[in-house]
Every structure is written in structure tokens, then in C-alpha cells.
CSV table of C-alpha atoms in Angstrom, one decimal:
chain,number,residue,atom,x,y,z
A,1,MET,CA,-2.3,-16.0,29.0
A,2,GLY,CA,-5.0,-18.6,28.0
A,3,LYS,CA,-4.8,-21.3,25.5
A,4,TYR,CA,-6.1,-19.5,22.8
A,5,PHE,CA,-5.7,-15.7,23.4
A,6,GLY,CA,-2.8,-14.2,23.9
A,7,THR,CA,-1.4,-10.9,24.4
A,8,ASP,CA,-3.2,-9.3,21.4
A,9,GLY,CA,-6.3,-11.7,20.9
A,10,ILE,CA,-6.4,-15.3,19.3
A,11,ARG,CA,-3.2,-15.3,16.4
A,12,GLY,CA,-1.9,-18.1,14.1
A,13,LYS,CA,-1.4,-19.3,10.6
A,14,ALA,CA,-4.9,-19.2,8.8
A,15,ASN,CA,-5.9,-22.4,8.0
A,16,GLY,CA,-3.3,-23.9,10.5
A,17,LYS,CA,-4.1,-22.8,14.2
A,18,LEU,CA,-6.7,-20.2,13.0
A,19,THR,CA,-9.3,-21.9,10.8
A,20,PRO,CA,-12.8,-20.8,9.6
A,21,GLU,CA,-14.0,-23.6,12.3
A,22,LEU,CA,-12.4,-21.8,14.9
A,23,ALA,CA,-13.4,-18.0,13.8
A,24,LEU,CA,-17.1,-19.8,13.3
A,25,LYS,CA,-17.2,-21.0,17.2
A,26,VAL,CA,-15.9,-17.5,18.4
A,27,GLY,CA,-18.9,-15.6,16.6
A,28,GLN,CA,-20.9,-18.3,17.7
A,29,TYR,CA,-20.4,-17.4,21.1
A,30,LEU,CA,-20.4,-13.5,20.8
A,31,GLY,CA,-23.4,-14.3,19.0
A,32,TYR,CA,-25.4,-15.9,21.7
A,33,VAL,CA,-24.1,-13.6,24.6
A,34,TYR,CA,-25.3,-10.7,22.6
A,35,ARG,CA,-28.8,-11.9,20.8
A,36,GLY,CA,-30.6,-9.7,19.4
A,37,LYS,CA,-27.7,-7.0,19.3
A,38,ARG,CA,-25.2,-5.8,16.8
A,39,VAL,CA,-21.3,-7.4,16.5
A,40,LEU,CA,-19.2,-5.5,14.4
A,41,ILE,CA,-16.5,-6.7,12.2
A,42,GLY,CA,-13.4,-5.4,10.4
A,43,GLN,CA,-10.1,-6.8,8.8
A,44,ASP,CA,-6.9,-6.2,7.5
A,45,THR,CA,-5.9,-6.6,4.0
A,46,ARG,CA,-4.5,-10.2,4.2
A,47,LEU,CA,-5.9,-12.5,1.7
A,48,SER,CA,-7.4,-15.0,4.6
A,49,SER,CA,-9.0,-11.9,6.5
A,50,SER,CA,-12.1,-12.1,4.4
A,51,MET,CA,-12.4,-15.8,5.0
A,52,LEU,CA,-12.5,-15.5,8.7
A,53,ALA,CA,-14.9,-12.6,8.6
A,54,SER,CA,-17.5,-14.6,6.8
A,55,ALA,CA,-16.9,-17.6,9.3
A,56,LEU,CA,-17.3,-14.6,12.1
A,57,ALA,CA,-20.3,-13.5,10.7
A,58,ALA,CA,-21.9,-17.0,10.1
A,59,GLY,CA,-21.4,-17.9,13.5
A,60,ILE,CA,-22.9,-14.5,15.1
A,61,THR,CA,-25.7,-14.9,12.8
A,62,SER,CA,-26.5,-18.3,13.7
A,63,MET,CA,-26.9,-17.5,17.2
A,64,GLY,CA,-29.3,-14.5,16.7
A,65,ALA,CA,-27.3,-11.6,16.9
A,66,ASP,CA,-26.6,-9.1,13.3
A,67,ALA,CA,-23.3,-8.9,11.9
A,68,TYR,CA,-21.8,-5.5,10.8
A,69,GLN,CA,-19.2,-5.7,8.3
A,70,LEU,CA,-16.8,-2.5,8.4
A,71,GLY,CA,-14.6,-4.0,5.5
A,72,VAL,CA,-10.8,-3.1,5.8
A,73,CYS,CA,-10.1,-0.9,8.6
A,74,ALA,CA,-7.4,0.1,11.2
A,75,THR,CA,-8.1,-1.7,14.6
A,76,PRO,CA,-8.6,1.9,16.4
A,77,ALA,CA,-11.3,2.4,13.5
A,78,LEU,CA,-13.3,-0.7,14.6
A,79,ALA,CA,-12.6,0.2,18.9
A,80,TYR,CA,-14.2,3.5,17.6
A,81,THR,CA,-17.1,2.6,15.9
A,82,VAL,CA,-18.0,0.1,18.4
A,83,LYS,CA,-17.9,2.9,21.1
A,84,HIS,CA,-19.7,5.3,19.1
A,85,GLU,CA,-22.1,3.7,17.1
A,86,THR,CA,-23.7,1.5,20.0
A,87,PHE,CA,-22.5,-1.9,19.3
A,88,GLU,CA,-22.3,-4.7,21.7
A,89,ALA,CA,-18.9,-6.1,20.4
A,90,GLY,CA,-16.4,-6.2,17.8
A,91,VAL,CA,-14.0,-8.3,16.1
A,92,MET,CA,-10.8,-7.4,14.4
A,93,ILE,CA,-9.3,-9.8,12.0
A,94,SER,CA,-5.3,-9.1,12.0
A,95,ALA,CA,-2.5,-10.3,12.9
A,96,SER,CA,-0.9,-6.8,13.1
A,97,HIS,CA,2.9,-7.1,12.1
A,98,ASN,CA,3.2,-10.7,11.3
A,99,PRO,CA,3.4,-11.9,7.4
A,100,PHE,CA,0.2,-12.9,5.5
A,101,GLU,CA,0.3,-16.2,6.6
A,102,ASP,CA,-0.8,-15.0,10.0
A,103,ASN,CA,-4.3,-13.6,11.1
A,104,GLY,CA,-6.0,-12.9,14.5
A,105,LEU,CA,-9.1,-12.1,15.9
A,106,LYS,CA,-9.0,-9.0,18.2
A,107,VAL,CA,-12.3,-9.1,20.5
A,108,PHE,CA,-13.6,-5.8,21.9
A,109,SER,CA,-16.1,-4.9,24.4
A,110,HIS,CA,-19.4,-2.2,24.0
A,111,GLN,CA,-16.7,0.0,25.4
A,112,GLY,CA,-14.2,-0.3,22.7
A,113,THR,CA,-11.5,-1.8,24.8
A,114,LYS,CA,-10.2,-5.2,24.7
A,115,ILE,CA,-12.5,-7.8,26.4
A,116,ASP,CA,-11.5,-9.2,29.9
A,117,ASP,CA,-10.1,-12.6,31.0
A,118,THR,CA,-13.1,-13.8,32.3
A,119,LEU,CA,-15.1,-13.4,29.0
A,120,GLU,CA,-11.7,-15.0,27.1
A,121,GLY,CA,-12.0,-17.9,29.4
A,122,HIS,CA,-15.7,-18.6,28.1
A,123,ILE,CA,-14.9,-18.4,24.7
A,124,GLU,CA,-11.9,-21.0,25.1
A,125,ALA,CA,-14.6,-23.3,26.9
A,126,TYR,CA,-16.7,-22.9,24.2
A,127,ILE,CA,-13.9,-23.7,21.5
A,128,ASP,CA,-12.8,-27.2,23.4
A,129,GLY,CA,-16.4,-28.0,23.3
A,130,GLU,CA,-16.8,-27.6,27.3
A,131,GLU,CA,-20.3,-26.0,26.8
A,132,THR,CA,-23.1,-26.2,24.6
A,133,LEU,CA,-25.0,-23.2,23.6
A,134,GLU,CA,-28.6,-22.9,21.8
A,135,PHE,CA,-28.4,-22.0,18.3
A,136,ALA,CA,-31.6,-19.2,17.4
A,137,SER,CA,-34.6,-20.5,16.0
A,138,PRO,CA,-35.4,-19.8,12.3
A,139,LYS,CA,-37.3,-16.6,13.3
A,140,GLU,CA,-34.4,-15.1,15.0
A,141,ILE,CA,-31.3,-15.9,13.0
A,142,GLY,CA,-29.4,-12.8,12.5
A,143,ILE,CA,-28.9,-10.7,9.5
A,144,VAL,CA,-25.3,-9.6,7.8
A,145,VAL,CA,-24.9,-6.0,7.2
A,146,ASP,CA,-22.6,-4.0,5.0
A,147,TYR,CA,-21.5,-0.9,7.0
A,148,LYS,CA,-18.4,0.6,5.2
A,149,GLN,CA,-19.8,3.9,6.0
A,150,GLY,CA,-18.9,3.6,9.5
A,151,MET,CA,-15.2,4.3,8.2
A,152,ASN,CA,-16.4,8.0,7.1
A,153,ALA,CA,-17.6,8.7,10.8
A,154,TYR,CA,-14.2,7.7,12.0
A,155,ARG,CA,-12.0,9.7,9.4
A,156,ALA,CA,-14.6,12.7,10.2
A,157,TYR,CA,-13.6,12.5,13.9
A,158,LEU,CA,-9.9,12.3,13.4
A,159,GLU,CA,-10.0,15.7,11.3
A,160,ALA,CA,-12.3,17.5,13.9
A,161,ILE,CA,-9.7,16.7,16.6
A,162,ILE,CA,-6.9,18.3,14.8
A,163,HIS,CA,-7.0,22.1,15.8
A,164,ASN,CA,-3.8,23.3,13.4
A,165,ARG,CA,-3.5,23.5,9.8
A,166,PHE,CA,-0.9,21.3,8.2
A,167,ASP,CA,-0.4,23.3,4.6
A,168,ASP,CA,3.1,23.9,5.1
A,169,LEU,CA,4.0,20.1,6.1
A,170,LYS,CA,5.6,18.0,3.9
A,171,VAL,CA,5.0,14.2,5.1
A,172,ALA,CA,5.8,10.9,4.0
A,173,LEU,CA,3.4,7.7,4.9
A,174,ASP,CA,4.4,4.0,4.5
A,175,LEU,CA,1.3,2.2,4.8
A,176,ALA,CA,2.5,-1.2,5.2
A,177,ASN,CA,-0.2,-2.6,2.4
A,178,GLY,CA,-2.1,-2.8,5.3
A,179,SER,CA,-5.1,-1.4,7.5
A,180,ALA,CA,-3.6,2.6,7.1
A,181,VAL,CA,-4.9,2.4,3.4
A,182,SER,CA,-8.6,3.0,4.3
A,183,SER,CA,-7.8,6.3,6.4
A,184,ALA,CA,-4.0,8.0,6.8
A,185,LYS,CA,-3.3,9.3,3.6
A,186,GLN,CA,-7.1,10.8,3.5
A,187,VAL,CA,-6.9,12.7,6.7
A,188,PHE,CA,-3.4,14.0,6.1
A,189,GLU,CA,-4.7,15.7,3.1
A,190,ALA,CA,-7.8,16.7,4.5
A,191,CYS,CA,-5.6,18.5,7.4
A,192,GLY,CA,-3.6,20.5,4.3
A,193,ALA,CA,-0.4,18.5,4.5
A,194,THR,CA,1.4,17.7,1.3
A,195,VAL,CA,1.7,13.6,1.3
A,196,PHE,CA,3.8,11.4,-0.1
A,197,VAL,CA,2.8,7.8,0.0
A,198,MET,CA,4.6,4.7,-0.3
A,199,ASN,CA,3.7,0.6,0.0
A,200,ASP,CA,0.1,1.5,-0.4
A,201,GLN,CA,-1.3,-1.3,-2.9
A,202,PRO,CA,-2.1,-4.3,-0.9
A,203,ASP,CA,-2.7,-7.4,-2.9
A,204,GLY,CA,-3.4,-9.9,0.0
A,205,VAL,CA,-0.1,-10.9,0.3
A,206,ASN,CA,2.6,-7.6,0.6
A,207,ILE,CA,1.3,-6.5,4.1
A,208,ASN,CA,4.3,-5.7,6.0
A,209,VAL,CA,6.9,-6.8,3.2
A,210,ASP,CA,9.6,-4.9,3.8
A,211,ALA,CA,7.2,-2.2,4.7
A,212,GLY,CA,5.7,-0.4,7.8
A,213,SER,CA,7.2,-0.4,11.3
A,214,THR,CA,8.9,-3.2,11.5
A,215,HIS,CA,10.8,-1.9,8.1
A,216,PRO,CA,11.7,1.8,8.2
A,217,GLU,CA,14.8,1.9,6.6
A,218,LYS,CA,13.0,2.4,3.2
A,219,LEU,CA,10.4,5.3,4.7
A,220,GLN,CA,14.0,6.7,6.3
A,221,ALA,CA,15.8,6.7,2.9
A,222,PHE,CA,12.1,7.8,1.2
A,223,VAL,CA,11.9,11.3,3.6
A,224,VAL,CA,15.2,12.5,2.7
A,225,GLU,CA,14.6,12.2,-0.9
A,226,LYS,CA,11.4,14.1,-1.0
A,227,GLY,CA,12.6,16.7,1.6
A,228,CYS,CA,10.0,15.8,4.0
A,229,ASP,CA,9.5,16.8,7.4
A,230,VAL,CA,8.1,14.3,8.9
A,231,GLY,CA,7.3,10.5,8.1
A,232,PHE,CA,5.2,7.7,9.8
A,233,ALA,CA,5.2,4.2,9.3
A,234,PHE,CA,2.3,2.2,10.2
A,235,ASP,CA,1.9,-1.6,11.3
A,236,GLY,CA,-0.6,-4.0,9.2
A,237,ASP,CA,-3.7,-3.0,11.4
A,238,ALA,CA,-2.5,0.3,11.8
A,239,ASP,CA,-2.8,0.5,15.8
A,240,ARG,CA,0.8,1.5,16.0
A,241,CYS,CA,3.0,4.2,14.3
A,242,LEU,CA,6.6,5.0,14.2
A,243,ALA,CA,8.1,8.2,13.3
A,244,VAL,CA,11.1,9.4,11.2
A,245,ASP,CA,12.6,13.0,11.1
A,246,HIS,CA,13.5,15.5,8.5
A,247,THR,CA,17.4,14.0,8.7
A,248,GLY,CA,16.2,10.5,8.3
A,249,THR,CA,16.5,9.3,11.8
A,250,LEU,CA,14.3,6.6,13.2
A,251,ILE,CA,11.8,7.7,16.3
A,252,ASP,CA,10.6,5.1,18.4
A,253,GLY,CA,7.4,5.1,20.5
A,254,ASP,CA,9.4,6.2,24.0
A,255,ASN,CA,10.6,9.0,22.1
A,256,ILE,CA,7.2,9.9,20.6
A,257,LEU,CA,5.8,9.5,24.6
A,258,TYR,CA,8.0,11.8,25.5
A,259,ALA,CA,7.6,14.3,23.2
A,260,PHE,CA,3.8,14.3,23.9
A,261,GLY,CA,4.7,14.0,27.6
A,262,VAL,CA,6.6,17.4,27.6
A,263,PHE,CA,3.9,19.0,25.5
A,264,MET,CA,1.1,18.0,27.5
A,265,LYS,CA,2.7,18.6,30.5
A,266,ARG,CA,3.2,22.1,30.1
A,267,GLU,CA,-0.6,22.5,28.5
A,268,GLY,CA,-1.9,21.0,31.4
A,269,SER,CA,-3.4,17.7,29.8
A,270,LEU,CA,-0.9,15.2,31.3
A,271,ASN,CA,-2.7,14.0,34.1
A,272,ASP,CA,-0.9,13.6,37.6
A,273,ASN,CA,2.2,14.5,35.5
A,274,THR,CA,2.5,10.4,34.6
A,275,VAL,CA,3.4,8.7,31.7
A,276,VAL,CA,2.2,4.8,31.6
A,277,ALA,CA,4.8,2.5,29.5
A,278,THR,CA,6.0,-1.0,29.3
A,279,VAL,CA,9.3,-3.0,31.3
A,280,MET,CA,10.3,-2.7,27.4
A,281,ALA,CA,10.8,0.9,27.7
A,282,ASN,CA,14.5,2.3,27.8
A,283,LEU,CA,15.9,3.2,30.8
A,284,GLY,CA,17.3,6.5,28.8
A,285,PHE,CA,13.9,7.4,28.0
A,286,THR,CA,12.8,6.7,31.9
A,287,ARG,CA,14.9,9.3,33.0
A,288,SER,CA,14.7,11.8,30.7
A,289,LEU,CA,11.2,12.2,32.0
A,290,GLU,CA,12.6,12.0,35.2
A,291,LYS,CA,14.1,15.1,34.5
A,292,ALA,CA,11.5,16.9,32.9
A,293,GLY,CA,9.3,16.4,35.8
A,294,ILE,CA,7.7,13.3,34.9
A,295,HIS,CA,6.8,10.2,36.4
A,296,MET,CA,6.8,6.7,34.4
A,297,LEU,CA,4.6,3.8,35.3
A,298,ALA,CA,5.7,0.5,34.1
A,299,THR,CA,3.4,-2.5,33.3
A,300,GLN,CA,3.7,-5.9,31.4
A,301,VAL,CA,3.9,-5.7,27.6
A,302,GLY,CA,0.6,-5.1,25.7
A,303,ASP,CA,-1.2,-2.2,25.1
A,304,LYS,CA,-4.0,-3.9,26.7
A,305,TYR,CA,-2.1,-3.4,29.8
A,306,VAL,CA,-1.1,-0.2,29.6
A,307,TYR,CA,-4.5,1.0,29.1
A,308,GLN,CA,-5.9,-1.1,32.0
A,309,LYS,CA,-3.6,1.1,34.3
A,310,MET,CA,-4.5,4.2,32.4
A,311,VAL,CA,-8.0,3.6,33.7
A,312,GLU,CA,-7.3,2.8,37.2
A,313,GLY,CA,-4.9,5.8,38.0
A,314,ASP,CA,-7.1,7.9,35.5
A,315,TYR,CA,-3.9,8.8,33.3
A,316,SER,CA,-4.1,10.8,29.8
A,317,LEU,CA,-0.7,9.0,28.1
A,318,GLY,CA,0.6,5.7,27.7
A,319,GLY,CA,2.4,3.5,25.4
A,320,GLU,CA,4.8,1.2,24.3
A,321,GLN,CA,8.1,1.7,22.5
A,322,SER,CA,6.9,-0.5,19.4
A,323,GLY,CA,4.6,2.5,18.8
A,324,HIS,CA,1.6,1.7,20.2
A,325,ILE,CA,0.5,5.1,21.7
A,326,ILE,CA,-2.6,5.8,23.6
A,327,LEU,CA,-4.1,9.0,23.9
A,328,ARG,CA,-6.9,8.3,26.1
A,329,ASP,CA,-8.5,11.8,25.9
A,330,TYR,CA,-9.4,10.6,22.0
A,331,ALA,CA,-8.8,6.8,21.7
A,332,THR,CA,-9.5,3.5,23.9
A,333,THR,CA,-6.7,1.7,22.3
A,334,GLY,CA,-3.4,2.1,20.2
A,335,ASP,CA,-4.3,4.5,16.9
A,336,GLY,CA,-1.4,4.8,14.8
A,337,VAL,CA,-2.8,7.1,12.5
A,338,LEU,CA,-3.9,9.2,15.3
A,339,THR,CA,-0.7,9.4,16.9
A,340,ALA,CA,0.5,10.5,13.4
A,341,LEU,CA,-1.5,13.4,13.2
A,342,LYS,CA,-1.1,14.8,17.0
A,343,LEU,CA,2.5,14.7,16.7
A,344,ALA,CA,2.2,16.4,13.5
A,345,GLN,CA,0.3,18.8,15.1
A,346,VAL,CA,2.4,19.1,18.1
A,347,MET,CA,5.4,19.8,15.7
A,348,VAL,CA,3.4,22.7,14.0
A,349,HIS,CA,1.9,24.3,17.0
A,350,GLU,CA,5.4,24.3,18.8
A,351,ASN,CA,7.1,25.4,15.3
A,352,LYS,CA,9.7,22.6,16.1
A,353,SER,CA,11.0,19.7,14.1
A,354,LEU,CA,10.8,16.5,15.4
A,355,HIS,CA,14.4,16.1,15.7
A,356,ASP,CA,13.9,19.1,17.8
A,357,LEU,CA,11.4,17.7,19.8
A,358,VAL,CA,12.9,14.6,21.0
A,359,ALA,CA,16.4,15.4,21.3
A,360,PRO,CA,16.6,16.1,25.3
A,361,CYS,CA,15.4,12.2,25.5
A,362,MET,CA,18.4,10.4,26.4
A,363,ARG,CA,18.8,6.7,24.8
A,364,PHE,CA,20.4,3.6,26.5
A,365,PRO,CA,22.1,1.1,24.2
A,366,GLN,CA,19.6,-1.7,23.7
A,367,LEU,CA,19.6,-5.1,21.9
A,368,LEU,CA,16.9,-7.6,21.6
A,369,LYS,CA,16.8,-10.9,20.2
A,370,ASN,CA,14.3,-13.7,19.7
A,371,VAL,CA,15.0,-17.2,20.6
A,372,PRO,CA,12.8,-19.9,19.2
A,373,VAL,CA,11.6,-22.5,22.0
A,374,ALA,CA,9.5,-25.7,22.2
A,375,SER,CA,7.8,-24.5,25.1
A,376,LYS,CA,7.9,-21.0,26.9
A,377,GLU,CA,6.9,-21.9,29.8
A,378,VAL,CA,9.3,-24.3,30.6
A,379,PHE,CA,12.5,-22.1,29.5
A,380,MET,CA,11.2,-19.1,31.6
A,381,SER,CA,11.1,-21.0,34.8
A,382,HIS,CA,14.3,-23.1,34.3
A,383,PRO,CA,16.7,-23.2,37.1
A,384,LEU,CA,19.5,-22.5,34.7
A,385,VAL,CA,17.7,-19.7,32.9
A,386,LEU,CA,16.7,-18.1,36.4
A,387,LYS,CA,20.4,-18.5,37.6
A,388,GLU,CA,21.6,-16.7,34.8
A,389,LEU,CA,19.0,-14.0,34.8
A,390,GLU,CA,20.2,-13.4,38.7
A,391,VAL,CA,24.3,-13.6,37.6
A,392,ILE,CA,23.9,-10.9,34.4
A,393,THR,CA,21.3,-8.9,36.9
A,394,GLU,CA,24.1,-8.1,39.3
A,395,ALA,CA,26.9,-7.6,36.9
A,396,LEU,CA,24.9,-4.7,35.1
A,397,GLY,CA,24.2,-3.2,38.6
A,398,ASP,CA,22.6,0.3,38.2
A,399,GLU,CA,24.0,0.8,34.8
A,400,GLY,CA,21.4,-1.5,33.1
A,401,ARG,CA,19.6,-4.3,33.2
A,402,ILE,CA,18.1,-7.6,31.6
A,403,LEU,CA,14.6,-8.8,30.6
A,404,VAL,CA,14.0,-12.4,29.7
A,405,ARG,CA,10.3,-12.4,28.6
A,406,PRO,CA,7.7,-14.8,26.7
A,407,SER,CA,6.4,-13.7,23.5
A,408,GLY,CA,2.7,-13.1,23.6
A,409,THR,CA,1.7,-14.4,20.4
A,410,GLU,CA,4.6,-17.2,19.2
A,411,GLU,CA,6.7,-19.8,20.6
A,412,LEU,CA,9.8,-17.7,21.4
A,413,VAL,CA,11.5,-16.1,24.4
A,414,ARG,CA,12.9,-12.8,23.9
A,415,VAL,CA,16.3,-11.5,25.6
A,416,MET,CA,16.7,-7.6,26.2
A,417,VAL,CA,19.5,-6.0,27.6
A,418,GLU,CA,20.6,-2.6,28.1
A,419,ALA,CA,23.8,-1.3,29.0
A,420,LYS,CA,26.4,1.6,28.8
A,421,THR,CA,27.7,0.0,25.7
A,422,ASP,CA,26.5,-1.7,22.8
A,423,GLU,CA,29.5,-4.3,23.2
A,424,LEU,CA,28.2,-5.2,26.9
A,425,CYS,CA,24.5,-5.2,25.1
A,426,HIS,CA,25.9,-8.1,22.8
A,427,GLN,CA,27.8,-9.4,25.7
A,428,TYR,CA,24.9,-10.3,27.5
A,429,VAL,CA,22.5,-11.0,25.4
A,430,GLU,CA,24.7,-13.8,24.1
A,431,GLN,CA,25.3,-15.3,27.5
A,432,MET,CA,21.6,-15.7,28.1
A,433,ILE,CA,20.7,-17.2,24.9
A,434,GLN,CA,23.8,-19.4,25.2
A,435,VAL,CA,22.4,-20.9,28.4
A,436,ILE,CA,19.0,-20.9,26.8
A,437,GLU,CA,20.1,-23.1,23.7
A,438,SER,CA,21.8,-25.4,25.9
A,439,ILE,CA,18.9,-26.7,27.6
A,440,LYS,CA,17.9,-30.2,26.4
A,441,MET,CA,13.9,-30.3,25.9
């Protein structure tokens, strides 16, 4: 990770770490690199997103590129449009599942993928004043273009790749008062589903508030109350999706990957019979895939790294437990609405409930806790932390594991334990947290 860029772009408090001045600098660098070309800007529903979009557009145009405004959209909608409408780059303004006070800048290449570390480094150097750039002449200044019609092509694309009608399917959608309002309900209804919607009235500050994939409890009750066959919960920028079966049981990303993996293997579309996941994937999920004759490759956390591994090995399916699912035949990044549509298609094609599709997928008890720290780097390399990691790893043996990793977006250390029982998970998580909290800075 760089000074400004984390695992999912630049993220921070609006008018705190993430100021209009910083967004202007990012826009200026992109405008300079792509002078005479087009750069696409998308945003979620946060109060600060329009402010940052204006700053980005000013920076882009001041250097001689044109700034196209897609408006409120899902991150994957921006990625799709950049790639298929021949933009040179794109910037999505969103802090995903974070509260409305935060915001972020996710920069995409012309291929619809996150930019590489080299370009991130150049942008950071410019932000810090280590490089000066020549502004465009008055004749070369770019223009700002309203490009909201770009969303029509994205929605049409999603509808076109669904080959089964959903006429007999009752679907509940939790839009998290975020980007999913721009596409989810529309495409499910176009496919014939009866749709029940919650958290679909964004006001700038209610994004993710007791809603969406980080707070699926209300959707679980809503699915049962409405008698729905399935429910889907999205995060703030709709690049991830969690599901709820007809009994109200939460279905996480591991289970979704299992359902897709088994289906795609049988259909012959699971390249090399391999699923790419991350180190956070549940051991039960891994062993269930093995039992189904499917290999699992693990990467570091972040859908950017999952996608890189998928490209390297030409794999077709990957994702994260959090609900970032990448169906590489159709998208270059996690796409929550696409995931929901394709999962519903599997249900209809197989004539099975989601509950039955994921029933064979085992799950080990797992506990994850976040520990606020002054410096992630110091704590991750501290001798006491490393020693305790060895002790707990040896105690768990082959019947579990402990993972301690830094957050990619906040000053947090995440402690995760999987074990045979919930009691053991709690015991070892608390044991590690006590060590971390005992270290004086």
C-alpha cells in the first residue's frame, strides 16, 4: 500500500484526509496523462460525492482532458462503461461500506480494472509536490459532459446476459441507500421478478445506515415477512452482494462462490476447475470445494488482487467472503447486481432454493474483531504479536487457524480465528487482542 492509496483506492474523511484539493490533484494528474482524451467520473450517494466530482472534473479539464460525468452509479457500472465506451480512465467516488462521513477515489484503467501500483505511485508523488505538470493552454482546456445515458447501456448489458426469466421468483433487495438504486430494481423487474425493495431513498447521509451488506439483519426478517424466495443486500457502491435464503439465513461470499463453482464446473465454464479466493476464506468452504473436485487459490485481501490472480491463471470465478464476487466472463471487478442476477439464474436453472444450493458447503466457526491501533505497521511487526501468533498457530494445529492483518483503509488490525468451536475462536481472538492492547506506544 502507498501513502494515499490503500487496497481499494484513496479513502478518508471528507474534508479531512480527502479534500477537494486532493481530488483536484488526482484529476490534474489523470488529465495530464490523458490530455486530449476522455476520463469518466462516477459517484455514490454520499453528501460529499458531488463536491469531489466537481473537484476531479476541474482537475481533469485544467490539464486538457474531457471529464464525463456518469452520475450516481455502481462501481462496476463505471468499470464496464470505461472499458466498453472507450474511455482512457475512470474514477469512482465512493467509500463503499463506510459511513457517509468517509469517501474515496477508486481509479480505473481503460481496461476497466484498478490501476497498477506504478501509476498510483506517480499520482502520490504529484499530490506531495514532488512533480510539476504543465497546465493546458486556454485553447486546450477540456470540457465537462453529462453522461448519465451511459447507465442505460450498463443496465441493458445486465439484462442481456440473463438467459432465464424470473417470472415465478419473489426477490427482496436491500439497496443500502447507495449506488444500487441506479440499477438493481430496474434489471430484476425487467427479468420478470416480483421485487420488494428496502433502503432505496438516499438522502446523502443515510448510506449504509443499518442497511445493506454490513447490516443484513433487517433484510433477513424482510425476506421471511414478504415470503420471498431470496434476498440480496448490497454495499454503498454496489460492488458486493450478500444473499439471504427463503428461511432468512444469511449467505456470505464463500457460500455464493461455492454455489457458482459447483454449477460452473458441471456446466464446463469453471476454468481449470479453480476458484480464486482470499486468505479470509473459511476453511469449511475450502474443504467443501475440495470435496466437489474444485481447487481453491488464495490471495491477499482485496478484489484487486483476486482479479490479478484470475488474469494470471485465466480463471473464471473468484471473490471474497465479504461478497465481492468476480465473474470474469462478464466483468472486470466485483459486481453486486450481476452477482445477484446470476445467482437467481442458477436457482431458476437448477429449480432449487438457494438454501439447497449451498447446503453442502461446510463452515468452521469463525470470529473476526477489529482492534484500533496508532500504527498498523508497528503492531504487525512487533515481536510480541509475532510470538503470540506462533503460539496460537501451534495450539490450533490442523483444526483451525489465526490470521492477523492490517486494514487496507483504516488504522485497524484485524484478528480472525477459525476453530472447531465458537469457544475456541473467542479464546484465541481475545488472547491476541490482549497482547496487542498491552503494547505501549
